[in-house]
Short mmCIF file of C-alpha atoms in Angstrom, two decimals:
data_model
loop_
_atom_site.label_atom_id
_atom_site.label_comp_id
_atom_site.label_asym_id
_atom_site.label_seq_id
_atom_site.Cartn_x
_atom_site.Cartn_y
_atom_site.Cartn_z
CA CYS F 1 0.08 -0.19 0.26
CA VAL F 2 1.93 3.30 -1.43
CA VAL F 3 0.40 6.44 -0.22
CA ILE F 4 0.99 9.32 -2.50
CA LEU F 5 0.84 12.45 -1.77
CA PRO F 6 0.93 15.80 -4.33
CA LEU F 7 3.32 18.34 -4.21
CA LYS F 8 3.26 21.57 -5.86
CA LYS F 9 5.71 23.84 -7.24
CA MET F 10 5.98 27.17 -5.90
CA LYS F 11 7.46 30.19 -7.21
CA THR F 12 11.05 30.22 -4.94
CA LEU F 13 12.22 33.36 -3.66
CA ARG F 14 14.95 33.84 -5.74
CA GLU F 15 12.52 33.83 -8.15
CA THR F 16 10.56 36.35 -7.00
CA LEU F 17 13.61 38.38 -5.36
CA ARG F 18 14.98 38.40 -8.99
CA GLU F 19 11.89 39.82 -10.27
CA LYS F 20 12.10 42.91 -7.64
CA ASN F 21 15.42 43.28 -9.00
CA LEU F 22 16.14 42.79 -4.71
CA LEU F 23 18.05 39.39 -5.41
CA ASN F 24 21.53 40.84 -5.55
CA ASN F 25 20.89 42.63 -2.39
CA PHE F 26 19.87 39.61 -0.18
CA LEU F 27 23.00 37.49 -2.00
CA GLU F 28 25.27 40.05 -0.65
CA GLU F 29 23.83 39.95 2.73
CA GLN F 30 23.54 36.27 2.86
CA ALA F 31 26.96 36.03 2.28
CA TYR F 32 28.17 38.49 4.29
CA ARG F 33 25.85 36.95 7.70
CA LEU F 34 27.38 33.81 6.57
CA SER F 35 31.08 34.75 6.88
CA LYS F 36 29.92 36.24 10.04
CA ASN F 37 28.75 32.98 11.20
CA ASP F 38 31.78 31.35 9.85
CA SER F 39 33.98 33.74 12.16
CA LYS F 40 31.87 32.07 14.90
CA ILE V 1 20.90 22.48 19.08
CA THR V 2 20.49 20.77 15.78
CA ILE V 3 22.25 22.70 13.20
CA HIS V 4 21.82 21.46 9.63
CA PRO V 5 23.93 24.56 7.70
CA LEU V 6 23.13 23.07 4.32
CA ARG V 7 19.48 24.23 3.84
CA ASN V 8 18.75 27.14 1.69
CA TYR V 9 15.00 27.80 1.98
CA LEU V 10 15.72 30.69 -0.95
CA ASP V 11 15.49 28.02 -3.77
CA THR V 12 12.96 25.91 -1.70
CA ALA V 13 9.74 24.64 -4.34
CA TYR V 14 8.40 21.88 -4.05
CA VAL V 15 5.23 21.64 -1.23
CA GLY V 16 2.57 19.45 0.24
CA ASN V 17 -0.01 20.00 2.61
CA ILE V 18 -0.26 18.57 6.15
CA THR V 19 -2.73 18.33 9.44
CA ILE V 20 -1.88 18.76 12.79
CA GLY V 21 -3.94 17.94 15.82
CA THR V 22 -7.95 17.31 16.48
CA PRO V 23 -9.50 18.89 14.78
CA PRO V 24 -7.01 19.02 12.51
CA GLN V 25 -5.28 22.29 11.26
CA GLU V 26 -3.47 22.52 7.87
CA PHE V 27 -0.13 23.83 6.90
CA ARG V 28 2.03 24.08 3.97
CA VAL V 29 5.66 22.49 4.43
CA VAL V 30 8.41 21.27 2.38
CA PHE V 31 9.18 17.66 2.24
CA ASP V 32 13.12 17.82 3.18
CA THR V 33 15.15 15.10 3.05
CA GLY V 34 18.08 17.44 3.88
CA SER V 35 16.64 17.68 7.84
CA ALA V 36 14.91 15.54 10.16
CA ASN V 37 12.88 17.86 12.27
CA LEU V 38 8.83 19.14 11.69
CA TRP V 39 8.45 22.15 12.71
CA VAL V 40 5.45 24.74 11.87
CA PRO V 41 5.00 28.41 13.22
CA CYS V 42 3.12 28.47 16.70
CA ILE V 43 0.43 30.98 17.25
CA THR V 44 2.15 32.90 19.76
CA CYS V 45 5.19 33.54 16.76
CA THR V 46 5.54 37.34 16.72
CA SER V 47 8.10 37.82 14.18
CA PRO V 48 7.10 39.13 10.58
CA ALA V 49 7.37 35.61 8.84
CA CYS V 50 4.87 34.00 11.22
CA TYR V 51 1.94 37.18 10.29
CA THR V 52 1.74 35.48 6.36
CA HIS V 53 2.14 32.09 7.27
CA ASN V 54 -0.18 29.01 9.43
CA THR V 55 -0.21 29.21 12.89
CA PHE V 56 -0.36 26.53 15.34
CA ASN V 57 -2.73 27.17 17.82
CA PRO V 58 -2.30 23.96 20.49
CA GLN V 59 -5.39 25.30 22.79
CA ASN V 60 -7.37 24.03 20.07
CA SER V 61 -6.03 20.97 19.36
CA SER V 62 -7.53 18.24 22.25
CA SER V 63 -4.84 16.09 21.24
CA PHE V 64 -1.72 18.05 22.06
CA ARG V 65 0.63 17.61 24.57
CA GLU V 66 3.56 20.36 24.96
CA VAL V 67 6.82 18.37 25.52
CA GLY V 68 7.92 21.82 26.59
CA SER V 69 12.10 21.26 25.27
CA PRO V 70 13.39 24.36 23.72
CA ILE V 71 14.56 23.34 20.10
CA THR V 72 16.92 26.35 17.49
CA ILE V 73 17.68 25.14 14.27
CA PHE V 74 20.04 27.34 12.06
CA TYR V 75 19.35 27.02 8.59
CA GLY V 76 21.66 28.47 5.47
CA SER V 77 19.60 31.75 5.56
CA GLY V 78 17.69 31.76 8.82
CA ILE V 79 17.05 30.64 11.98
CA ILE V 80 13.94 29.20 14.17
CA GLN V 81 13.41 28.93 17.62
CA GLY V 82 10.71 27.55 20.02
CA PHE V 83 9.33 24.15 21.69
CA LEU V 84 8.41 20.78 21.18
CA GLY V 85 4.88 19.45 21.58
CA SER V 86 3.21 16.31 20.25
CA ASP V 87 0.25 15.97 18.58
CA THR V 88 -1.60 13.89 15.97
CA ILE V 89 -0.37 14.74 12.03
CA ARG V 90 -1.76 13.12 8.90
CA ILE V 91 0.17 13.08 5.43
CA GLY V 92 -2.77 12.27 3.19
CA ASN V 93 -3.97 8.68 4.48
CA LEU V 94 -1.26 8.35 7.36
CA VAL V 95 -1.48 9.16 10.70
CA SER V 96 1.17 9.51 13.11
CA LEU V 97 -0.34 9.74 16.85
CA LYS V 98 2.06 11.45 19.53
CA GLN V 99 4.20 13.00 17.13
CA SER V 100 6.87 15.40 18.32
CA PHE V 101 7.25 18.16 16.75
CA GLY V 102 8.89 22.03 16.78
CA LEU V 103 6.35 25.15 17.42
CA SER V 104 8.05 27.96 16.35
CA GLN V 105 7.92 31.04 18.21
CA GLU V 106 10.53 32.99 16.66
CA GLU V 107 11.62 33.15 13.30
CA TYR V 108 14.26 34.91 11.39
CA GLY V 109 14.90 35.19 7.49
CA PHE V 110 11.41 33.05 6.18
CA ASP V 111 9.34 36.58 5.20
CA GLY V 112 7.93 35.65 2.25
CA ALA V 113 8.92 31.62 1.94
CA PRO V 114 6.58 29.69 0.07
CA PHE V 115 5.74 27.20 3.04
CA ASP V 116 4.78 27.22 6.23
CA GLY V 117 6.88 24.77 7.48
CA VAL V 118 9.76 22.12 6.64
CA LEU V 119 9.08 18.27 7.44
CA GLY V 120 12.53 16.88 7.52
CA LEU V 121 13.18 13.25 6.32
CA ALA V 122 16.47 12.78 6.95
CA PHE V 123 17.84 10.39 9.71
CA PRO V 124 16.87 10.50 13.42
CA SER V 125 20.52 10.94 14.50
CA ILE V 126 20.32 14.73 13.20
CA SER V 127 16.89 15.24 14.77
CA THR V 128 16.50 17.81 18.22
CA LYS V 129 16.94 15.72 21.03
CA GLY V 130 13.70 14.22 22.08
CA ALA V 131 12.07 14.75 18.98
CA ILE V 132 11.38 11.14 16.95
CA PRO V 133 11.44 12.03 12.84
CA ILE V 134 7.71 11.88 11.58
CA PHE V 135 8.86 8.78 9.42
CA ASP V 136 10.29 6.58 12.16
CA ASN V 137 7.34 7.12 14.37
CA LEU V 138 5.15 5.93 11.09
CA TRP V 139 7.67 2.92 10.51
CA SER V 140 7.63 1.76 14.51
CA GLN V 141 3.55 2.38 14.73
CA GLY V 142 3.34 -0.32 11.21
CA ALA V 143 2.67 2.15 8.76
CA PHE V 144 4.49 0.75 6.39
CA SER V 145 5.12 -2.42 4.46
CA GLU V 146 8.52 -0.78 3.02
CA PRO V 147 10.22 2.22 4.82
CA VAL V 148 11.11 3.87 2.11
CA PHE V 149 9.93 7.03 0.28
CA ALA V 150 10.14 8.48 -3.07
CA PHE V 151 9.76 11.78 -5.15
CA TYR V 152 8.80 12.60 -8.45
CA LEU V 153 9.21 15.87 -9.48
CA SER V 154 7.66 17.34 -12.24
CA LYS V 155 9.73 18.73 -15.10
CA TYR V 156 7.14 20.32 -16.85
CA LYS V 157 3.89 21.59 -14.81
CA PRO V 158 3.81 23.02 -11.23
CA GLU V 159 1.04 20.42 -10.22
CA GLY V 160 1.87 16.59 -10.74
CA SER V 161 4.98 16.05 -8.17
CA VAL V 162 4.49 13.86 -5.49
CA VAL V 163 6.27 12.11 -2.83
CA MET V 164 5.13 8.62 -1.79
CA PHE V 165 5.44 6.87 1.48
CA GLY V 166 5.76 3.03 1.64
CA GLY V 167 6.38 2.09 -1.58
CA VAL V 168 7.47 2.91 -5.05
CA ASP V 169 4.90 3.30 -7.77
CA HIS V 170 6.98 2.25 -10.68
CA ARG V 171 4.52 4.46 -13.62
CA TYR V 172 7.33 7.73 -12.14
CA TYR V 173 10.64 6.94 -14.05
CA LYS V 174 12.01 4.37 -16.65
CA GLY V 175 13.99 1.44 -17.09
CA GLU V 176 15.94 0.50 -13.61
CA LEU V 177 16.67 2.00 -10.40
CA ASN V 178 20.35 2.12 -9.53
CA TRP V 179 20.88 1.67 -6.16
CA ILE V 180 24.22 3.83 -4.33
CA PRO V 181 24.84 3.20 -0.67
CA VAL V 182 24.45 6.27 1.50
CA SER V 183 27.68 7.59 3.00
CA GLN V 184 26.63 7.50 6.48
CA PRO V 185 23.19 7.11 8.06
CA HIS V 186 23.16 10.59 9.10
CA HIS V 187 22.62 12.76 6.32
CA TRP V 188 21.04 11.12 2.54
CA LEU V 189 24.52 11.75 1.24
CA ILE V 190 25.99 9.40 -1.09
CA SER V 191 29.49 9.22 -2.95
CA MET V 192 30.11 11.00 -6.33
CA ASN V 193 32.85 9.63 -8.93
CA HIS V 194 33.28 13.08 -10.75
CA ILE V 195 31.43 15.61 -12.70
CA SER V 196 32.40 15.99 -16.40
CA MET V 197 31.38 17.85 -19.69
CA ASN V 198 32.37 17.25 -23.20
CA GLY V 199 34.11 14.34 -21.83
CA ASN V 200 36.31 16.08 -19.45
CA ILE V 201 36.53 15.74 -16.06
CA VAL V 202 35.36 19.28 -14.51
CA ALA V 203 35.03 19.01 -10.95
CA CYS V 204 34.87 16.34 -8.07
CA SER V 205 38.20 14.75 -9.69
CA HIS V 206 39.03 12.50 -6.90
CA GLY V 207 35.77 11.66 -5.66
CA CYS V 208 33.39 13.76 -3.10
CA GLN V 209 30.17 13.61 -1.84
CA ALA V 210 26.70 14.50 -2.45
CA PHE V 211 23.45 15.41 -0.64
CA VAL V 212 20.37 14.12 -2.22
CA ASP V 213 18.43 16.82 -1.29
CA THR V 214 14.67 17.69 -2.01
CA GLY V 215 14.54 20.69 -0.08
CA THR V 216 17.16 22.77 -1.93
CA SER V 217 15.45 23.64 -5.90
CA LEU V 218 19.36 23.84 -7.62
CA ILE V 219 22.65 22.47 -7.35
CA TYR V 220 25.33 23.97 -4.83
CA GLY V 221 29.09 23.01 -4.67
CA PRO V 222 32.48 24.63 -3.80
CA THR V 223 32.80 28.24 -5.35
CA ASP V 224 35.93 27.45 -7.52
CA LEU V 225 34.72 24.29 -9.23
CA VAL V 226 31.36 26.36 -9.75
CA THR V 227 32.72 29.03 -11.43
CA ASN V 228 34.76 27.09 -13.66
CA ILE V 229 31.39 24.77 -14.64
CA ASN V 230 30.20 28.32 -15.27
CA LYS V 231 32.77 29.62 -17.56
CA LEU V 232 33.13 26.55 -19.44
CA MET V 233 29.11 27.34 -20.33
CA ASN V 234 30.19 30.72 -21.14
CA ALA V 235 28.28 32.13 -18.19
CA ARG V 236 29.10 35.64 -17.30
CA LEU V 237 28.22 37.01 -13.82
CA GLU V 238 25.00 39.29 -13.50
CA ASN V 239 23.75 40.73 -9.93
CA SER V 240 25.30 37.62 -7.99
CA GLU V 241 24.61 34.98 -10.73
CA TYR V 242 25.75 33.63 -13.57
CA ALA V 243 23.90 34.38 -16.95
CA VAL V 244 24.19 32.59 -20.48
CA LEU V 245 22.74 33.87 -23.84
CA CYS V 246 19.59 32.22 -24.13
CA ASP V 247 20.58 31.07 -27.72
CA ALA V 248 23.21 28.81 -26.03
CA VAL V 249 20.70 26.36 -24.58
CA LYS V 250 20.39 24.89 -28.13
CA THR V 251 24.42 24.00 -28.23
CA LEU V 252 25.52 23.62 -24.32
CA PRO V 253 26.66 19.55 -23.50
CA PRO V 254 25.25 18.15 -20.49
CA VAL V 255 26.61 18.00 -17.29
CA ILE V 256 27.69 14.42 -16.26
CA PHE V 257 27.08 13.36 -13.19
CA ASN V 258 28.92 10.37 -12.44
CA ILE V 259 27.65 8.31 -9.69
CA ASN V 260 28.69 4.42 -8.48
CA GLY V 261 29.93 4.20 -12.17
CA ILE V 262 26.49 5.45 -13.58
CA ASP V 263 26.23 8.76 -16.03
CA TYR V 264 23.55 10.88 -14.43
CA PRO V 265 23.12 13.72 -17.74
CA LEU V 266 21.67 16.80 -16.88
CA PRO V 267 20.75 18.62 -19.62
CA PRO V 268 20.87 22.36 -20.62
CA GLN V 269 17.47 22.71 -20.61
CA ALA V 270 17.98 21.35 -16.58
CA TYR V 271 20.65 23.37 -15.68
CA ILE V 272 20.03 26.60 -17.39
CA THR V 273 16.44 28.42 -16.28
CA LYS V 274 14.58 31.29 -17.99
CA ASP V 275 13.87 34.18 -16.31
CA LYS V 276 11.75 36.59 -18.67
CA ASN V 277 14.84 37.57 -21.30
CA SER V 278 17.69 35.91 -19.14
CA CYS V 279 19.10 32.54 -18.66
CA MET V 280 20.41 31.80 -15.78
CA SER V 281 22.82 28.94 -14.98
CA ILE V 282 21.46 26.77 -11.75
CA PHE V 283 25.22 26.11 -10.67
CA GLN V 284 25.64 27.84 -7.05
CA GLY V 285 28.94 28.30 -5.08
CA GLY V 286 29.43 28.77 -1.49
CA LEU V 287 29.48 25.57 0.15
CA GLU V 288 32.88 25.40 0.71
CA ASN V 289 32.02 27.55 3.46
CA LEU V 290 30.30 25.08 5.31
CA SER V 291 32.21 21.82 3.85
CA PRO V 292 35.49 21.46 1.45
CA ASP V 293 34.11 18.66 -0.48
CA ASN V 294 30.69 17.89 -0.77
CA TRP V 295 28.17 18.86 -3.61
CA LEU V 296 24.41 19.35 -3.19
CA LEU V 297 22.06 17.79 -5.64
CA GLY V 298 18.74 19.41 -5.62
CA ASP V 299 15.39 19.71 -7.34
CA VAL V 300 16.81 20.69 -10.64
CA PHE V 301 18.84 17.33 -10.38
CA LEU V 302 15.48 15.22 -8.96
CA ARG V 303 13.40 16.60 -11.84
CA GLN V 304 15.51 14.22 -14.17
CA TYR V 305 15.41 11.54 -11.84
CA PHE V 306 13.20 9.84 -9.92
CA SER V 307 14.53 9.47 -6.51
CA VAL V 308 14.20 6.57 -4.10
CA PHE V 309 14.97 6.87 -0.33
CA ASP V 310 15.33 3.57 1.15
CA ARG V 311 15.71 3.52 4.94
CA LYS V 312 16.40 0.01 6.12
CA ASN V 313 18.82 -0.68 3.39
CA GLU V 314 20.32 2.92 3.99
CA ARG V 315 20.81 3.52 0.09
CA ILE V 316 19.04 5.90 -2.55
CA GLY V 317 17.63 4.52 -5.82
CA LEU V 318 17.63 6.68 -8.83
CA ALA V 319 16.50 6.30 -12.22
CA PRO V 320 15.39 8.51 -15.08
CA ALA V 321 11.74 10.35 -14.15
CA VAL V 322 8.97 9.76 -16.80
#
């Protein structure tokens, strides 16, 4: 007996941010956050 | 504290519905092979992300029990903090009784995420102490004839993708499943032999490890190796992403992942994503910050290859998706 559950593909945040021209800022902030985490 | 540093919610895309409690409260979650905890936002959460997501109200569930232990889960791009609870959880026809799960009271970095919470399907050893993963709980309650689950991620439509539990529906793949042992029973991690283009090895030349991760949509690797692959495509860096001329998709070669001696080609139509008039490479760097020799195969790879996760035999099966 296999239980099959449907999944739906959503628009990713990357796609949404790219559309709004905010992806670059986000990725720069993310890189900064990650580098801060590394230093810990 | 449970740390899952490889998660990347920015690229998460495939979601399904579950219910928690009596009467049931519905949530949209990512079925994530990269982590092992289930969590959803709590009604007491005051973070901005919680105002745009469904929240669980324990007082409205007669079957809820507070476990109380605090939880903190670090993700690549965010953090959730909260406490553990226990309740009845339904995934389709499957019912997990006294299922422990996290209730987030604070969330950072989940604003705008297209899901309420995460349902982790990795091994219990990386789950928060005291929180048995839902697959293990269902397994111990005799819910499955076979302790396996599998993903079919549709290549063409937003609908049509499925996660299946307790067995494999053979209509979703072509040919035979190739089985790959997991490298260690914590993550869904497998050994990869090399990555090649045009017959030349372009990365992972001495072998490497690859996380098979349904919770990430793209492919991640060490920055220098990913940059090399992107340059071989003649991709240019534009706003932190590598872009190619859209016409190039017709001429680019497949990127071939050799796993357990078998080639898994990824055609350019899969590894180049079109957004309006721009065409972007889905190969992303940055993973060396967290692990020097690891790759992360996300939905882009799993749309091409139907994937079976076999807990009993600790192995992953891959076959071309229909």
